[in-house]
Amino acid sequence: MDPEEFRRAGYAVVDWIADYWATLGQRPVTTTDPPGTVTASLPAGPPEHGEPVAAVLADLDDLIAPQLTHWQHPAFFGYFPANTSGPSVLGDLVSSGLGVQGMLWATGPAGTELETVLLDWLAELMDLPERFRSTSSGGGVIQDSASSATLVATLVALHRASGGRWRTAGVDRRYRVYASTQGHSSIEKAARITGLGTDGLRPVEVDPDTQAMCPRALRAAIADDLADGIVPAIVVATVGTTSTTAVDPLPEIGAICAEYGVWLHVDAAYAGAAAVCPELRWTHTGLRYADSYCFDPHKWLLTGFDCDAFWVADAAELVEALTVLPEYLRNAASESGAVIDYRDWQVPLGRRLRALKLWFVLRWYGAAGLRAHVRSGVALADRFATRVRADDRFEVVAPHPFALVCFRLVAGDGASAELLARVNATGRTYLTHTRVAGRYALRLAVGSPQTTSAHVDQVWQLLATTATDLLADRPG
Ligand SMILES: *Cc1c(COP(=O)(O)O)cnc(C)c1O
């Protein structure tokens, strides 16, 4: 494909995406066809001779798009949002076109420096503690996901707690990771990957009303482990748990970590974005105790997957834990000590230029545009919660400080699960579920930039009328 062919095909692809976005609201939110439908529609092998991009676009229309779950749909309310945006897509396109592999400063100087500056910008925008800035001892880096951020934090914490010898034969010590029972599954995965195993994670009780970590239970767990000769390595606190967006109390948790010298990582994957708004920054009170922090611009900050922003308070410690320097990567810039080599800040060696899409997003929307996006989500979630509360067949089951509302039918778990199944089967919306204190609850997460009050009112109408039918159908 020469540059002129690329130009023509590229315009057609951009047109395709623009048409997709413009007609998204008219599509079913997800497919109802059975597994295997797409496989059966595709040829058994690759074409012998090349085909034009137009042929691929036609199949995209016929075979692929109808069989997707449309995460950018204005009536998609499942999981957490993974919103993207025009500027994000364009920035990513440039990154793909450049094809720069930024493992070292020397392999893409502007990419590395742009990333460092942008992470400082974000820290400023969210008023993160000074020690996370590259101008102090710390710094930020883009990871692919919050799961990777938690893995890296766990690796550095273990390195600190053991001098890099937590799995050395003959060193008979056990190390522990702590998170609330509501902590994300990636924390247990990190415990397994680092060799601690599933037992390496000690789940800490939560307050039954708020679902937030109970500091007294954390202190007791640490004291108990110390008495058994187990070394507390890291506490992962969550700002905005995946199930209900509970906020762990950082001031109390941080003080305990400081007292025992335990690494504190704060996982704010979804809710961290809210801190662009000063009125939602209360969630970060106590963040000064944290050794590391992350959030996902790819969830709620209009930046397409994948983009996790991860900061550490001590960059030297991070590099010491992760660096391995083979001869073929040696270069004068690295040896000068004047540059950042982001390969030492992550698990893989290679990395693409993710900073570009973030740069496009920050410049297109500006801080004011990002705040407006977050505020709109919070207001729409409030609007929905007000409707739920006003209907006595329903109840809201957890605080909703952000843009997620957890609710259920008072009639119970069976009725609530049935309601979710019936509503999703219409194809007109998409919600997911969780369990709160053992009881089934539906989750409605607002986040698509196309979602308006009309979409929220429509999904409420659908839930309310479906509940009427469903409760009438049920015996008793
Ligand atoms: C979504 C989520 C994660 C995982 O995010 P990825 O970026 O997909 O790895 C981790 N922690 C919390 C609290 C989350 O909500």
Coordinates of C-alpha atoms and ligand atoms in Angstrom, one line a residue:
M1 CA 0.0 0.0 0.0
D2 CA 1.7 3.2 -1.1
P3 CA 1.0 6.6 0.5
E4 CA -1.6 7.5 -2.1
E5 CA -3.5 4.2 -1.7
F6 CA -3.3 4.7 2.0
R7 CA -4.7 8.2 1.8
R8 CA -7.7 7.0 -0.2
A9 CA -8.4 3.9 1.9
G10 CA -7.7 5.9 5.1
Y11 CA -10.4 8.5 4.2
A12 CA -12.8 5.6 3.7
V13 CA -12.0 4.1 7.0
V14 CA -12.4 7.4 8.8
D15 CA -15.8 7.8 7.1
W16 CA -16.7 4.4 8.2
I17 CA -15.9 5.2 11.9
A18 CA -17.8 8.5 11.7
D19 CA -20.9 6.8 10.2
Y20 CA -20.7 4.1 12.9
W21 CA -20.7 6.7 15.6
A22 CA -23.4 8.8 14.0
T23 CA -25.7 5.7 13.7
L24 CA -24.7 4.0 16.9
G25 CA -27.9 4.9 18.8
Q26 CA -30.1 3.2 16.3
R27 CA -28.3 -0.2 16.6
P28 CA -29.1 -2.9 19.2
V29 CA -26.6 -2.5 22.0
T30 CA -25.5 -6.1 21.7
T31 CA -26.1 -9.2 19.6
T32 CA -28.4 -11.9 20.7
D33 CA -27.0 -14.5 18.2
P34 CA -25.4 -17.6 19.7
P35 CA -21.6 -18.2 20.0
G36 CA -20.1 -19.5 16.8
T37 CA -22.1 -17.2 14.5
V38 CA -19.1 -15.1 13.5
T39 CA -16.8 -18.0 13.0
A40 CA -19.3 -19.7 10.7
S41 CA -19.6 -16.6 8.6
L42 CA -15.8 -16.3 8.0
P43 CA -13.8 -18.2 5.3
A44 CA -11.7 -21.1 6.6
G45 CA -8.4 -19.5 5.6
P46 CA -6.8 -16.3 4.4
P47 CA -7.2 -15.1 0.8
E48 CA -4.5 -16.1 -1.7
H49 CA -4.6 -12.8 -3.4
G50 CA -4.9 -9.4 -1.9
E51 CA -8.3 -7.6 -1.7
P52 CA -9.2 -3.9 -1.6
V53 CA -9.9 -2.2 1.8
A54 CA -13.5 -1.6 0.5
A55 CA -14.1 -5.4 0.6
V56 CA -13.0 -5.5 4.2
L57 CA -15.2 -2.6 5.1
A58 CA -18.2 -4.3 3.5
D59 CA -17.6 -7.4 5.7
L60 CA -17.1 -5.2 8.7
D61 CA -20.7 -3.9 8.0
D62 CA -22.2 -7.3 7.3
L63 CA -20.3 -9.8 9.5
I64 CA -18.5 -8.0 12.4
A65 CA -20.4 -4.8 13.5
P66 CA -23.8 -6.5 14.0
Q67 CA -22.1 -9.1 16.2
L68 CA -20.4 -6.8 18.6
T69 CA -21.4 -5.4 22.0
H70 CA -21.3 -1.6 21.3
W71 CA -19.4 -0.1 24.2
Q72 CA -19.7 3.4 22.9
H73 CA -23.5 3.1 22.5
P74 CA -25.5 5.8 24.4
A75 CA -27.6 3.0 26.1
F76 CA -24.6 0.9 27.1
F77 CA -24.4 0.9 30.9
G78 CA -22.5 -2.3 31.6
Y79 CA -19.3 -2.9 33.7
F80 CA -17.5 0.4 33.7
P81 CA -17.4 2.6 30.6
A82 CA -14.4 2.2 28.2
N83 CA -15.1 5.4 26.4
T84 CA -13.1 6.6 23.5
S85 CA -13.4 9.8 21.5
G86 CA -12.5 11.4 18.2
P87 CA -9.3 12.9 19.4
S88 CA -8.2 9.7 21.0
V89 CA -8.8 7.7 17.8
L90 CA -6.9 10.2 15.8
G91 CA -4.0 10.3 18.2
D92 CA -3.8 6.5 18.2
L93 CA -3.9 6.6 14.4
V94 CA -0.8 8.9 14.4
S95 CA 0.9 6.5 16.8
S96 CA 0.2 3.6 14.5
G97 CA 1.4 5.5 11.5
L98 CA 4.7 6.5 13.3
G99 CA 5.2 2.9 14.4
V100 CA 7.8 4.1 17.0
Q101 CA 8.9 1.5 19.6
G102 CA 9.7 3.6 22.7
M103 CA 11.4 1.1 25.0
L104 CA 14.3 3.5 25.5
W105 CA 14.5 7.2 25.5
A106 CA 17.0 6.7 22.6
T107 CA 14.5 4.7 20.5
G108 CA 11.9 7.6 20.5
P109 CA 13.1 10.6 22.4
A110 CA 10.0 12.8 21.8
G111 CA 7.7 10.0 22.8
T112 CA 9.4 9.5 26.1
E113 CA 9.5 13.2 26.9
L114 CA 5.9 13.8 25.9
E115 CA 4.8 10.9 28.1
T116 CA 6.7 12.4 31.1
V117 CA 5.3 15.8 30.6
L118 CA 1.7 14.5 30.1
L119 CA 1.8 12.5 33.3
D120 CA 2.9 15.7 35.1
W121 CA 0.1 17.5 33.4
L122 CA -2.4 14.9 34.6
A123 CA -0.9 15.0 38.1
E124 CA -1.4 18.7 38.1
L125 CA -5.0 18.5 36.7
M126 CA -5.9 16.0 39.5
D127 CA -3.9 17.7 42.2
L128 CA -1.9 14.5 43.0
P129 CA 0.8 14.8 45.7
E130 CA 4.0 16.6 44.7
R131 CA 6.1 13.4 45.1
F132 CA 4.5 11.8 42.1
R133 CA 5.8 14.4 39.8
S134 CA 8.9 13.9 37.6
T135 CA 10.2 17.2 39.0
S136 CA 10.5 15.5 42.5
S137 CA 11.6 11.9 43.3
G138 CA 8.7 10.3 41.5
G139 CA 7.1 10.2 38.1
G140 CA 4.4 8.7 35.9
V141 CA 4.2 6.2 33.1
I142 CA 1.5 4.8 30.9
Q143 CA 0.8 1.2 31.4
D144 CA -1.6 -0.9 29.3
S145 CA -4.0 -1.5 32.2
A146 CA -4.6 -1.1 35.9
S147 CA -3.8 -4.8 36.2
S148 CA -0.3 -4.1 35.0
A149 CA 0.0 -1.2 37.3
T150 CA -0.9 -3.4 40.3
L151 CA 1.5 -6.1 39.1
V152 CA 4.4 -3.6 38.8
A153 CA 3.6 -2.0 42.2
T154 CA 3.5 -5.5 43.8
L155 CA 6.9 -6.4 42.2
V156 CA 8.5 -3.2 43.5
A157 CA 7.0 -3.6 47.0
L158 CA 8.3 -7.2 47.2
H159 CA 11.7 -6.0 46.0
R160 CA 11.7 -3.4 48.8
A161 CA 10.5 -5.8 51.5
S162 CA 13.0 -8.6 50.6
G163 CA 15.9 -6.9 48.8
G164 CA 14.8 -8.7 45.7
R165 CA 15.0 -12.1 47.3
W166 CA 11.4 -13.0 48.0
R167 CA 11.6 -16.2 46.0
T168 CA 15.2 -17.1 46.7
A169 CA 15.7 -20.8 47.7
G170 CA 16.8 -21.2 51.3
V171 CA 15.3 -17.8 52.3
D172 CA 12.4 -19.1 54.4
R173 CA 10.2 -16.1 54.5
R174 CA 6.6 -15.5 53.4
Y175 CA 5.3 -12.2 52.1
R176 CA 1.8 -10.9 52.1
V177 CA -0.4 -8.7 49.9
Y178 CA -3.5 -7.0 51.5
A179 CA -6.6 -5.7 49.8
S180 CA -10.2 -5.5 50.9
T181 CA -12.6 -8.3 50.0
Q182 CA -13.9 -5.9 47.3
G183 CA -10.4 -5.4 45.8
H184 CA -10.0 -6.1 42.0
S185 CA -9.2 -9.6 40.8
S186 CA -5.9 -8.3 39.3
I187 CA -4.5 -8.1 42.9
E188 CA -4.8 -11.8 43.4
K189 CA -3.5 -12.3 39.9
A190 CA -0.4 -10.2 40.8
A191 CA 0.1 -12.3 43.9
R192 CA 0.1 -15.4 41.7
I193 CA 2.4 -14.0 39.0
T194 CA 4.9 -12.8 41.6
G195 CA 5.0 -16.3 43.0
L196 CA 3.3 -15.7 46.3
G197 CA 0.3 -17.7 45.1
T198 CA -3.3 -17.2 45.9
D199 CA -2.5 -17.5 49.7
G200 CA -0.2 -14.5 49.2
L201 CA -3.3 -12.3 49.2
R202 CA -5.0 -11.7 52.5
P203 CA -8.5 -10.3 52.0
V204 CA -9.5 -7.6 54.5
E205 CA -13.1 -7.2 55.7
V206 CA -15.2 -4.3 54.6
D207 CA -17.7 -2.1 56.4
P208 CA -21.1 -3.6 55.6
D209 CA -22.7 -0.3 54.9
T210 CA -20.1 1.4 52.7
Q211 CA -18.3 -1.7 51.4
A212 CA -15.0 0.1 52.1
M213 CA -12.0 -1.5 53.8
C214 CA -12.1 -1.6 57.5
P215 CA -8.8 -0.1 58.8
R216 CA -9.1 -2.0 62.1
A217 CA -9.3 -5.3 60.3
L218 CA -6.3 -4.3 58.2
R219 CA -4.3 -3.5 61.3
A220 CA -5.3 -6.8 62.9
A221 CA -4.4 -8.8 59.8
I222 CA -0.9 -7.2 59.6
A223 CA -0.3 -7.7 63.3
D224 CA -1.4 -11.3 63.0
D225 CA 0.9 -12.0 60.1
L226 CA 3.9 -10.4 61.8
A227 CA 3.3 -12.6 64.8
D228 CA 3.5 -15.6 62.4
G229 CA 6.8 -14.3 60.9
I230 CA 5.1 -13.3 57.6
V231 CA 6.3 -10.0 56.1
P232 CA 3.6 -7.5 55.1
A233 CA 4.7 -6.3 51.6
I234 CA 1.9 -4.2 50.1
V235 CA -1.5 -2.9 50.8
V236 CA -3.7 -2.2 47.7
A237 CA -6.4 0.3 48.6
T238 CA -9.2 1.0 46.2
V239 CA -10.8 4.3 45.3
G240 CA -14.0 3.2 43.6
T241 CA -14.3 -0.6 43.8
T242 CA -15.4 -2.4 40.7
S243 CA -18.5 -3.8 42.3
T244 CA -20.0 -0.7 43.9
T245 CA -17.4 2.2 43.7
A246 CA -16.7 2.0 47.4
V247 CA -13.8 4.3 48.5
D248 CA -11.3 2.8 51.0
P249 CA -10.4 5.3 53.8
L250 CA -6.9 6.3 52.7
P251 CA -5.9 8.5 55.7
E252 CA -6.4 5.6 58.1
I253 CA -5.0 2.9 55.8
G254 CA -2.0 5.2 54.9
A255 CA -1.2 5.8 58.6
I256 CA -1.1 2.0 59.2
C257 CA 1.1 1.4 56.2
A258 CA 3.5 4.2 57.4
E259 CA 3.6 2.7 60.9
Y260 CA 4.5 -0.8 59.6
G261 CA 6.6 0.4 56.6
V262 CA 4.3 -1.4 54.1
W263 CA 4.0 -0.2 50.5
L264 CA 0.7 1.5 49.8
H265 CA -0.7 1.2 46.2
V266 CA -3.9 3.0 45.4
D267 CA -6.0 1.5 42.6
A268 CA -8.4 4.2 41.3
A269 CA -8.8 2.5 37.9
Y270 CA -12.3 3.8 37.3
A271 CA -12.9 6.6 39.9
G272 CA -9.6 8.3 39.7
A273 CA -10.8 10.3 36.7
A274 CA -13.3 12.0 38.9
A275 CA -10.4 13.9 40.5
V276 CA -10.3 16.3 37.6
C277 CA -13.2 17.9 39.4
P278 CA -12.3 19.7 42.6
E279 CA -15.6 18.7 44.2
L280 CA -14.8 15.0 43.8
R281 CA -11.2 15.2 45.0
W282 CA -12.2 14.2 48.6
T283 CA -11.6 10.6 47.4
H284 CA -7.9 11.4 47.3
T285 CA -7.6 12.6 50.9
G286 CA -4.7 10.6 52.4
L287 CA -3.1 9.9 49.0
R288 CA 0.1 11.6 50.3
Y289 CA 0.8 8.2 52.1
A290 CA 0.8 6.3 48.8
D291 CA 3.9 4.8 47.2
S292 CA 2.1 4.3 44.0
Y293 CA -1.2 5.2 42.4
C294 CA -3.0 4.5 39.2
F295 CA -6.2 5.3 37.2
D296 CA -7.4 4.4 33.7
P297 CA -8.0 7.3 31.4
H298 CA -9.4 4.5 29.2
K299 CA -12.3 4.0 31.5
W300 CA -13.9 7.5 32.1
L301 CA -11.6 10.1 30.6
L302 CA -12.4 9.8 26.8
T303 CA -9.1 8.0 26.0
G304 CA -9.5 4.7 24.1
F305 CA -8.3 1.5 25.5
D306 CA -5.5 1.0 26.4
C307 CA -4.2 3.7 28.7
D308 CA -3.5 3.4 32.4
A309 CA -1.7 6.3 34.1
F310 CA 0.6 5.0 36.9
W311 CA 2.7 7.0 39.3
V312 CA 5.3 6.2 41.8
A313 CA 6.8 8.3 44.6
D314 CA 10.3 6.9 44.2
A315 CA 11.2 6.3 40.6
A316 CA 14.7 5.1 41.4
E317 CA 13.3 2.2 43.5
L318 CA 11.0 1.2 40.6
V319 CA 13.9 1.1 38.1
E320 CA 16.1 -0.8 40.5
A321 CA 13.4 -3.5 40.9
L322 CA 12.7 -3.9 37.2
T323 CA 15.9 -3.1 35.3
V324 CA 17.8 -5.8 33.5
L325 CA 20.4 -4.5 31.0
P326 CA 21.7 -6.6 28.2
E327 CA 24.5 -5.4 26.0
Y328 CA 22.3 -4.8 23.0
L329 CA 20.3 -2.1 24.8
R330 CA 23.3 -0.2 26.1
N331 CA 23.5 3.4 24.8
A332 CA 25.1 6.7 25.7
A333 CA 21.8 8.5 26.6
S334 CA 20.9 5.8 29.2
E335 CA 24.4 5.8 30.6
S336 CA 24.4 9.6 31.0
G337 CA 21.6 9.1 33.6
A338 CA 19.8 12.1 32.1
V339 CA 16.9 10.2 30.5
I340 CA 14.0 8.0 31.4
D341 CA 13.9 4.5 29.8
Y342 CA 10.3 3.5 30.2
R343 CA 11.2 -0.2 29.6
D344 CA 12.3 -0.2 33.2
W345 CA 8.9 1.0 34.4
Q346 CA 6.8 -1.9 33.0
V347 CA 6.8 -5.7 32.5
P348 CA 7.3 -5.9 28.7
L349 CA 10.3 -4.4 27.0
G350 CA 8.5 -2.9 24.0
R351 CA 5.9 -0.1 24.1
R352 CA 4.0 1.9 21.6
L353 CA 3.4 5.7 21.8
R354 CA 0.2 5.8 23.8
A355 CA 1.0 9.3 25.0
L356 CA -0.1 10.7 21.6
K357 CA -3.8 9.8 22.1
L358 CA -3.7 11.3 25.6
W359 CA -2.2 14.4 24.2
F360 CA -4.8 14.7 21.5
V361 CA -7.5 14.2 24.2
L362 CA -6.1 16.7 26.7
R363 CA -5.7 19.4 24.0
W364 CA -9.1 18.8 22.3
Y365 CA -11.2 18.9 25.5
G366 CA -9.0 20.9 27.8
A367 CA -9.4 20.5 31.5
A368 CA -12.8 22.2 31.3
G369 CA -14.1 19.7 28.8
L370 CA -12.9 16.7 30.9
R371 CA -14.6 18.1 33.9
A372 CA -17.8 18.6 32.0
H373 CA -17.7 15.0 30.8
V374 CA -17.3 13.6 34.4
R375 CA -19.9 16.0 35.8
S376 CA -22.4 14.9 33.2
G377 CA -21.9 11.3 34.1
V378 CA -22.3 12.0 37.8
A379 CA -25.5 14.1 37.2
L380 CA -27.0 11.4 34.9
A381 CA -26.4 8.7 37.5
D382 CA -28.0 10.9 40.1
R383 CA -31.0 11.4 37.9
F384 CA -31.3 7.6 37.5
A385 CA -30.9 6.9 41.2
T386 CA -33.7 9.5 42.0
R387 CA -36.0 7.5 39.7
V388 CA -35.1 4.2 41.4
R389 CA -35.6 5.6 44.9
A390 CA -39.0 7.0 43.9
D391 CA -40.3 3.6 43.0
D392 CA -40.9 1.5 46.1
R393 CA -40.5 -1.8 44.2
F394 CA -36.8 -0.9 43.8
E395 CA -34.0 0.0 46.2
V396 CA -30.6 1.6 45.7
V397 CA -28.1 -0.7 47.5
A398 CA -24.9 1.3 47.9
P399 CA -23.7 4.9 47.9
H400 CA -23.1 6.2 44.4
P401 CA -20.5 9.1 44.5
F402 CA -19.5 8.7 40.8
A403 CA -21.5 7.5 37.8
L404 CA -22.4 3.9 38.9
V405 CA -25.7 3.1 40.5
C406 CA -26.3 -0.4 42.1
F407 CA -29.9 -1.3 42.7
R408 CA -32.3 -4.2 42.9
L409 CA -35.9 -5.2 43.1
V410 CA -37.1 -5.5 46.7
A411 CA -38.7 -8.8 45.6
G412 CA -35.3 -10.4 45.8
D413 CA -32.4 -12.0 44.0
G414 CA -34.4 -14.2 41.6
A415 CA -36.6 -11.3 40.5
S416 CA -33.6 -8.9 40.1
A417 CA -31.7 -11.5 38.0
E418 CA -34.8 -12.1 35.9
L419 CA -35.2 -8.3 35.4
L420 CA -31.6 -8.0 34.1
A421 CA -32.0 -10.9 31.7
R422 CA -35.3 -9.6 30.3
V423 CA -34.0 -6.0 29.9
N424 CA -30.8 -7.1 28.2
A425 CA -32.7 -9.5 25.9
T426 CA -34.4 -6.4 24.3
G427 CA -31.1 -5.3 22.8
R428 CA -32.2 -1.7 23.7
T429 CA -29.7 -1.4 26.6
Y430 CA -27.0 -3.3 28.4
L431 CA -26.5 -3.5 32.1
T432 CA -24.4 -5.9 34.3
H433 CA -24.8 -7.2 37.8
T434 CA -22.9 -7.8 41.0
R435 CA -23.5 -9.0 44.5
V436 CA -23.5 -6.6 47.5
A437 CA -23.2 -8.3 50.9
G438 CA -24.2 -11.5 49.2
R439 CA -27.4 -10.2 47.5
Y440 CA -27.9 -9.8 43.8
A441 CA -27.8 -6.2 42.4
L442 CA -28.0 -4.6 39.0
R443 CA -25.3 -2.1 38.0
L444 CA -25.9 0.9 35.8
A445 CA -22.7 2.8 34.9
V446 CA -23.1 6.0 32.8
G447 CA -20.1 6.9 30.8
S448 CA -20.6 7.1 27.0
P449 CA -20.1 10.6 25.8
Q450 CA -23.3 10.2 23.7
T451 CA -25.5 9.3 26.7
T452 CA -28.1 12.0 27.5
S453 CA -30.9 12.3 30.1
A454 CA -33.2 10.9 27.4
H455 CA -31.2 7.7 27.3
V456 CA -31.2 7.4 31.1
D457 CA -35.0 8.1 31.3
Q458 CA -35.6 5.4 28.5
V459 CA -33.6 2.8 30.4
W460 CA -35.5 3.6 33.5
Q461 CA -38.8 3.3 31.7
L462 CA -37.8 -0.1 30.3
L463 CA -36.7 -1.3 33.7
A464 CA -40.0 -0.1 35.4
T465 CA -42.3 -1.6 32.8
T466 CA -40.4 -4.8 32.6
A467 CA -40.6 -5.0 36.4
T468 CA -44.4 -4.6 36.2
D469 CA -44.7 -7.5 33.8
L470 CA -42.2 -9.7 35.6
L471 CA -43.8 -9.1 39.1
A472 CA -47.3 -9.9 37.6
D473 CA -45.9 -13.2 36.1
R474 CA -44.5 -14.4 39.3
P475 CA -46.5 -16.6 41.6
G476 CA -47.5 -14.9 44.9
Ligands
LIG1 C1 -11.4 -2.0 35.9 C2 -10.6 -2.1 37.1 C3 -9.4 -2.7 37.1 C4 -8.8 -3.4 35.9 O1 -8.6 -2.5 34.9 P1 -7.8 -2.9 33.6 O2 -7.2 -1.5 33.2 O3 -8.7 -3.4 32.7 O4 -6.7 -3.8 34.0 C5 -8.6 -2.7 38.3 N1 -9.1 -2.2 39.4 C6 -10.3 -1.6 39.5 C7 -10.8 -1.0 40.8 C8 -11.1 -1.6 38.4 O5 -12.4 -1.1 38.4

